[in-house]
């Protein structure tokens, strides 16, 4: 998550209908309206096979768009459970670093069996060898090499791949043309050695200006229009072999501040779930396991007293149980003010994992040894944490391109689809 600036756009009013009815109506109307666009997109971007989907902006890209190891033996729960806990713990960790420290990053990946790295700074085309060395750091398992590449103010690869317009300007393009633009950009990213993008931003533009860092990183104030434009971005990334991650769940656009350096509060969950949260649900509905979600350090009244990135009612309750989301969940950096002032780095890792996150992101040279030891000890003494760690490993491996055995990683459908609001902590910033 990068520093952001403020802007203003036309206000949106929250829907007054029930959430389920709202979503069903929007999906039905939008699906019919976009059928011609789907047909044009399929003919404009042929693929070896199509993936039928109920999503309004679903992709016709085959699952093979995300590269795999090519192994004939898939990885399952028993495989991961057989690994030492230290190895299992390393597989859920990622840290941010400039490409100038590639050797340092490669050594840490190998030493701790890390999931991967988030490349900061502004690498150039001449850094391709260093980036690829990070991707190939481990033997027998893929490494995630991620970047924040949104367009506009937040694009670290302008010197290496070229520039993209901001999300605000992307929204003005025809979705088919936008997808083609992003597809070309993604292929350049993949050629450099990147495998994951922390983008697009699908936060809504607030009704009145708020200095919360989102600004023109948002596609707009209407959830449907945001989902159409961001959907073209997502599918373009998948076309080029890049795993996209939507951010910042459950919606940072109407938050009161920037979680880099202050606590941030959103409107109540009853409002967010029929407005700000809709693009996340729409964009993941038809792309099972192929799109990730970044969880934000936001306080959402009516959902949990903890930051959402550490909230089990939000991540397990809403994303997993209610929405049946089976993709990767990534925390925003746990080194940020909203978490680091309340939790030590090892404690934040355990709490984030227990909440339902799969990939735990840090910056600023965290003590990875201490974090891994804390995770491993928690898994050794708590069977629920142990099960969560295995599940997180499988999702991280799948997002990285490993051959994970077919079948949902979700548990059984809960008896109630409505998450219970809890007050599990009073430490929210």
XYZ file of C-alpha atoms in Angstrom:
429
model
C 0.000 0.000 0.000
C 1.536 3.301 -1.075
C 1.093 6.872 0.079
C -1.927 8.475 -1.484
C -3.538 11.911 -2.031
C -7.031 13.264 -1.683
C -9.547 14.223 -4.294
C -13.319 14.585 -4.547
C -16.060 13.192 -6.708
C -19.839 13.106 -6.869
C -21.369 11.521 -3.721
C -23.088 8.154 -3.774
C -26.035 7.230 -1.579
C -26.142 3.801 0.133
C -28.805 1.398 -1.088
C -31.796 0.950 1.177
C -32.714 -2.532 0.059
C -31.479 -5.693 1.692
C -27.988 -6.748 0.657
C -28.942 -10.068 -0.886
C -31.722 -8.565 -2.960
C -29.524 -5.694 -4.040
C -26.737 -7.957 -5.239
C -29.121 -10.307 -7.035
C -30.816 -7.455 -8.861
C -27.578 -5.749 -9.826
C -26.015 -8.989 -11.010
C -29.040 -9.919 -13.124
C -29.396 -6.537 -14.804
C -25.674 -6.085 -15.301
C -25.228 -9.581 -16.691
C -27.824 -9.008 -19.390
C -26.433 -5.591 -20.232
C -22.888 -6.825 -20.581
C -23.570 -9.952 -22.655
C -22.551 -8.206 -25.917
C -19.386 -6.910 -24.224
C -18.523 -10.429 -23.125
C -18.916 -11.715 -26.644
C -16.721 -8.950 -28.056
C -14.105 -9.538 -25.383
C -13.998 -13.259 -26.116
C -13.503 -12.672 -29.812
C -10.960 -9.924 -29.224
C -8.938 -11.986 -26.760
C -9.084 -15.643 -27.796
C -8.040 -18.333 -25.362
C -7.557 -22.047 -25.518
C -10.591 -22.590 -23.320
C -13.254 -20.441 -21.761
C -14.278 -20.375 -18.141
C -18.060 -20.066 -17.747
C -18.993 -17.828 -14.890
C -21.902 -16.169 -13.188
C -19.812 -13.053 -12.647
C -20.788 -9.949 -14.516
C -17.214 -9.098 -15.389
C -15.890 -12.635 -15.392
C -12.832 -13.569 -17.371
C -12.694 -15.858 -20.373
C -9.054 -16.567 -19.560
C -8.256 -20.231 -18.844
C -6.827 -21.268 -15.496
C -3.508 -21.897 -17.242
C -3.001 -18.131 -17.464
C -1.423 -18.416 -14.033
C 1.728 -20.507 -14.556
C 2.205 -23.712 -12.581
C 5.238 -25.791 -11.728
C 4.194 -28.409 -14.242
C 4.345 -31.155 -11.621
C 2.080 -34.157 -12.126
C 1.801 -34.640 -8.361
C -0.360 -32.075 -6.639
C 0.184 -30.646 -3.171
C -2.537 -31.372 -0.620
C -3.143 -30.858 3.094
C -1.225 -33.977 4.081
C 1.792 -32.822 2.097
C 1.894 -29.451 3.853
C 1.147 -31.010 7.267
C 4.237 -33.193 6.853
C 6.478 -30.129 6.635
C 8.188 -28.780 9.775
C 6.185 -26.001 11.399
C 9.049 -23.582 10.773
C 8.717 -24.216 7.034
C 4.926 -23.879 7.157
C 5.276 -20.544 8.980
C 7.758 -19.128 6.492
C 5.426 -19.919 3.596
C 2.875 -17.304 4.736
C 5.313 -14.388 5.066
C 6.253 -11.647 2.596
C 8.328 -8.524 3.145
C 8.876 -5.347 1.156
C 12.314 -4.339 -0.153
C 13.923 -2.270 -2.926
C 15.353 -4.197 -5.876
C 18.809 -2.881 -4.938
C 18.686 -5.389 -2.051
C 17.894 -8.377 -4.271
C 20.724 -10.517 -2.912
C 19.605 -9.786 0.657
C 16.025 -10.693 -0.288
C 17.062 -13.877 -2.039
C 19.076 -14.992 0.980
C 16.120 -14.399 3.321
C 13.738 -16.291 1.034
C 16.043 -19.293 1.047
C 16.881 -19.123 4.757
C 13.277 -18.915 5.957
C 11.403 -20.536 3.035
C 9.375 -17.338 2.611
C 6.377 -16.927 0.338
C 8.098 -14.090 -1.490
C 8.813 -10.377 -1.609
C 7.122 -7.101 -2.494
C 9.487 -5.052 -4.654
C 9.569 -1.371 -3.694
C 11.264 1.530 -5.447
C 11.537 1.956 -9.204
C 13.297 -0.990 -10.857
C 14.435 -0.685 -14.466
C 14.523 -3.143 -17.342
C 18.174 -3.782 -16.507
C 17.010 -5.182 -13.142
C 15.281 -8.140 -14.820
C 18.026 -10.577 -13.809
C 17.774 -9.506 -10.165
C 13.964 -9.744 -10.184
C 14.057 -13.189 -11.777
C 16.611 -14.298 -9.205
C 14.010 -13.526 -6.528
C 11.353 -15.479 -8.407
C 13.673 -18.486 -8.708
C 15.144 -18.213 -5.208
C 13.705 -21.499 -3.937
C 14.208 -24.964 -5.368
C 11.058 -27.052 -5.782
C 8.570 -24.278 -4.980
C 7.581 -21.025 -6.679
C 8.321 -17.665 -5.103
C 5.879 -14.769 -5.307
C 7.401 -11.529 -6.579
C 4.817 -8.795 -6.092
C 4.612 -5.089 -6.869
C 2.168 -2.191 -6.387
C 1.367 -1.384 -10.018
C -1.961 0.462 -10.204
C -1.273 3.260 -12.683
C -1.189 6.992 -12.069
C 0.627 7.919 -8.863
C 1.215 4.321 -7.824
C 3.235 2.502 -10.472
C 6.735 1.335 -9.674
C 7.497 -0.053 -13.126
C 7.130 3.050 -15.289
C 10.844 2.944 -16.129
C 10.834 -0.766 -16.895
C 7.461 -1.464 -18.550
C 5.898 1.910 -19.333
C 3.181 4.082 -17.852
C -0.490 3.519 -17.118
C -3.140 6.176 -16.511
C -4.669 6.516 -13.059
C -7.699 4.433 -12.150
C -9.838 7.554 -12.520
C -8.720 7.880 -16.149
C -8.808 4.130 -16.786
C -12.519 4.203 -15.932
C -13.126 6.463 -18.946
C -11.748 3.870 -21.387
C -13.783 1.227 -23.160
C -13.473 -1.960 -21.020
C -12.197 -4.014 -23.971
C -9.501 -1.444 -24.763
C -8.596 -1.160 -21.085
C -8.222 -4.925 -20.798
C -5.938 -4.977 -23.853
C -3.838 -2.144 -22.391
C -3.456 -3.907 -19.051
C -2.786 -7.259 -20.725
C 0.173 -5.783 -22.605
C 1.468 -4.192 -19.405
C 1.082 -7.467 -17.495
C 3.081 -9.377 -20.102
C 5.898 -6.878 -19.621
C 5.682 -7.374 -15.852
C 5.811 -11.140 -16.253
C 8.794 -10.908 -18.566
C 10.645 -8.914 -15.909
C 9.969 -11.662 -13.375
C 6.910 -10.422 -11.454
C 4.095 -12.836 -10.618
C 1.636 -10.816 -8.498
C 0.211 -7.284 -8.512
C -1.286 -5.572 -5.475
C -3.948 -3.908 -7.583
C -6.404 -2.759 -8.683
C -7.802 -0.438 -6.032
C -11.573 -0.935 -5.937
C -12.317 1.560 -3.154
C -15.104 4.013 -3.916
C -14.640 7.758 -4.306
C -16.133 9.528 -1.262
C -19.019 11.944 -1.530
C -16.968 14.721 0.073
C -13.168 15.087 -0.058
C -11.314 13.035 2.551
C -7.559 13.112 3.031
C -7.232 9.332 3.260
C -4.779 8.732 0.430
C -7.143 7.175 -2.128
C -8.026 10.061 -4.449
C -7.640 9.239 -8.156
C -6.568 5.710 -7.305
C -10.328 5.037 -7.210
C -12.289 4.241 -10.375
C -15.298 6.210 -9.149
C -18.200 6.363 -6.735
C -20.600 3.855 -8.332
C -19.971 0.205 -7.344
C -21.139 -1.181 -10.679
C -19.011 1.160 -12.785
C -16.022 0.531 -10.543
C -16.506 -3.220 -10.963
C -16.668 -2.972 -14.759
C -13.468 -0.919 -15.076
C -11.574 -2.789 -12.368
C -12.790 -6.062 -13.908
C -11.095 -5.135 -17.177
C -7.899 -4.420 -15.206
C -8.148 -7.771 -13.383
C -8.708 -9.749 -16.578
C -5.863 -7.951 -18.319
C -3.541 -8.947 -15.486
C -4.681 -12.566 -15.732
C -4.182 -12.472 -19.507
C -0.519 -11.626 -18.900
C 0.040 -14.267 -16.224
C -0.079 -11.907 -13.226
C -2.153 -12.736 -10.131
C -4.173 -9.593 -9.215
C -5.066 -8.596 -5.650
C -8.018 -6.263 -5.007
C -7.565 -3.634 -2.315
C -8.417 -2.410 0.315
C -11.203 -4.602 1.777
C -13.830 -3.742 2.910
C -13.434 -0.311 1.283
C -11.009 2.490 2.116
C -12.566 5.232 -0.003
C -14.862 6.585 2.707
C -12.430 5.982 5.584
C -11.593 8.891 7.856
C -7.815 8.742 7.393
C -4.725 7.016 6.017
C -3.777 3.883 7.975
C -0.089 4.456 7.239
C 0.058 6.985 10.042
C -3.352 7.327 11.738
C -6.283 5.223 12.796
C -9.055 5.161 10.193
C -12.771 4.610 10.690
C -15.315 3.835 7.971
C -19.078 4.218 7.817
C -20.909 1.357 9.590
C -20.906 -2.132 8.088
C -24.605 -1.828 7.260
C -23.613 0.926 4.804
C -20.385 -0.603 3.522
C -21.907 -3.946 2.603
C -24.362 -2.350 0.159
C -21.874 0.101 -1.348
C -18.112 0.048 -0.694
C -17.817 -3.734 -0.313
C -19.784 -4.571 -3.470
C -16.901 -4.388 -5.985
C -14.940 -6.936 -3.952
C -17.848 -9.356 -4.067
C -18.674 -8.755 -7.725
C -15.101 -9.100 -8.958
C -14.333 -12.324 -7.089
C -17.648 -14.104 -7.730
C -16.664 -15.645 -11.079
C -12.920 -16.060 -10.620
C -12.544 -18.708 -7.904
C -9.004 -18.940 -6.615
C -7.658 -16.610 -9.294
C -8.014 -13.200 -7.636
C -6.831 -12.139 -4.187
C -8.068 -9.562 -1.685
C -5.924 -7.264 0.479
C -7.413 -6.645 3.916
C -7.105 -3.122 5.328
C -6.371 -1.850 8.835
C -9.757 -0.153 9.050
C -12.151 0.089 11.974
C -15.665 -0.747 10.786
C -18.458 -0.063 13.302
C -20.931 -2.907 13.520
C -18.466 -5.539 12.339
C -15.582 -5.691 14.840
C -13.666 -3.478 17.246
C -10.372 -4.685 15.812
C -8.803 -3.466 12.586
C -10.357 -5.516 9.790
C -6.975 -7.041 8.901
C -7.079 -8.758 12.321
C -10.816 -9.425 12.367
C -12.153 -12.976 12.219
C -15.771 -11.789 11.802
C -14.690 -9.833 8.709
C -12.297 -12.234 7.001
C -13.572 -15.653 8.043
C -17.145 -14.570 8.725
C -17.805 -12.370 5.692
C -15.270 -13.358 3.028
C -15.059 -17.100 3.657
C -18.361 -18.135 5.251
C -20.817 -15.631 3.800
C -19.316 -14.851 0.379
C -17.632 -18.277 -0.054
C -14.500 -16.495 -1.287
C -11.738 -19.049 -1.882
C -8.918 -16.834 -3.165
C -5.851 -15.484 -1.412
C -6.227 -12.966 1.406
C -3.241 -10.655 1.971
C -2.825 -8.210 4.820
C -1.856 -4.660 4.128
C 1.580 -4.168 5.662
C 1.531 -5.190 9.311
C 4.382 -2.705 9.817
C 1.950 0.191 9.354
C 1.010 2.488 12.221
C -2.515 1.161 12.726
C -1.195 -2.276 13.700
C 2.426 -1.777 14.757
C 1.494 0.666 17.545
C -0.805 -1.925 19.120
C 0.841 -5.275 18.399
C 4.370 -6.595 18.196
C 5.306 -7.991 14.786
C 5.095 -11.655 15.967
C 1.760 -11.113 17.740
C 0.319 -9.311 14.720
C 1.243 -12.303 12.549
C -0.590 -14.762 14.782
C -3.651 -12.542 15.079
C -3.767 -11.917 11.318
C -3.494 -15.640 10.576
C -6.194 -16.546 13.114
C -8.477 -13.929 11.557
C -8.292 -15.738 8.203
C -5.454 -14.077 6.286
C -3.194 -16.272 4.164
C -0.265 -14.018 3.270
C 1.194 -11.692 5.918
C 3.011 -8.621 4.619
C 5.718 -6.655 6.465
C 8.137 -3.812 5.721
C 11.138 -2.224 7.401
C 13.317 -5.325 7.935
C 11.095 -7.202 10.405
C 12.623 -9.847 12.659
C 11.503 -12.737 10.475
C 13.079 -15.312 12.771
C 11.002 -14.089 15.722
C 7.824 -13.937 13.647
C 8.304 -17.467 12.314
C 9.072 -18.848 15.770
C 5.914 -17.245 17.174
C 3.761 -18.666 14.366
C 5.295 -22.129 14.713
C 4.835 -22.148 18.499
C 1.223 -21.028 18.149
C 0.556 -23.832 15.666
C 2.238 -26.368 17.956
C -0.015 -25.478 20.894
C -3.311 -24.628 19.177
C -4.886 -27.057 16.727
C -7.026 -24.304 15.205
C -3.942 -22.229 14.414
C -2.253 -25.352 13.014
C -5.197 -25.979 10.678
C -5.283 -22.336 9.634
C -1.575 -22.360 8.845
C -1.940 -25.372 6.541
C -4.908 -23.782 4.787
C -2.993 -20.510 4.349
C 0.025 -22.363 2.952
C -2.141 -24.055 0.328
C -3.683 -20.784 -0.805
C -0.302 -19.055 -0.969
C 1.158 -21.925 -2.971
C -1.784 -21.941 -5.362
C -1.503 -18.178 -5.924
C 2.234 -18.603 -6.495
C 1.571 -21.124 -9.267
C 2.130 -24.427 -7.473
C 0.080 -27.474 -8.430
C -2.337 -27.569 -5.486
C -4.822 -30.437 -5.540
C -8.275 -29.608 -6.892
C -11.089 -28.956 -4.453
C -12.232 -26.083 -2.320
C -10.080 -24.958 0.571
C -13.171 -23.673 2.337
C -14.780 -25.453 5.235
C -18.439 -26.565 5.306
C -21.144 -23.988 4.657
C -22.031 -22.386 7.997
C -25.498 -22.723 9.434
C -25.881 -18.947 9.382
C -24.591 -16.781 6.534
C -24.646 -13.645 8.643
C -21.451 -13.029 10.596
C -21.860 -12.148 14.221
C -20.468 -8.788 15.181
C -18.066 -9.184 18.065
C -15.955 -7.034 20.299
C -12.956 -9.318 20.457
C -10.565 -6.481 21.150
C -10.601 -2.925 22.298
C -7.173 -2.173 20.859
C -8.358 -0.727 17.552
C -6.439 2.449 16.753
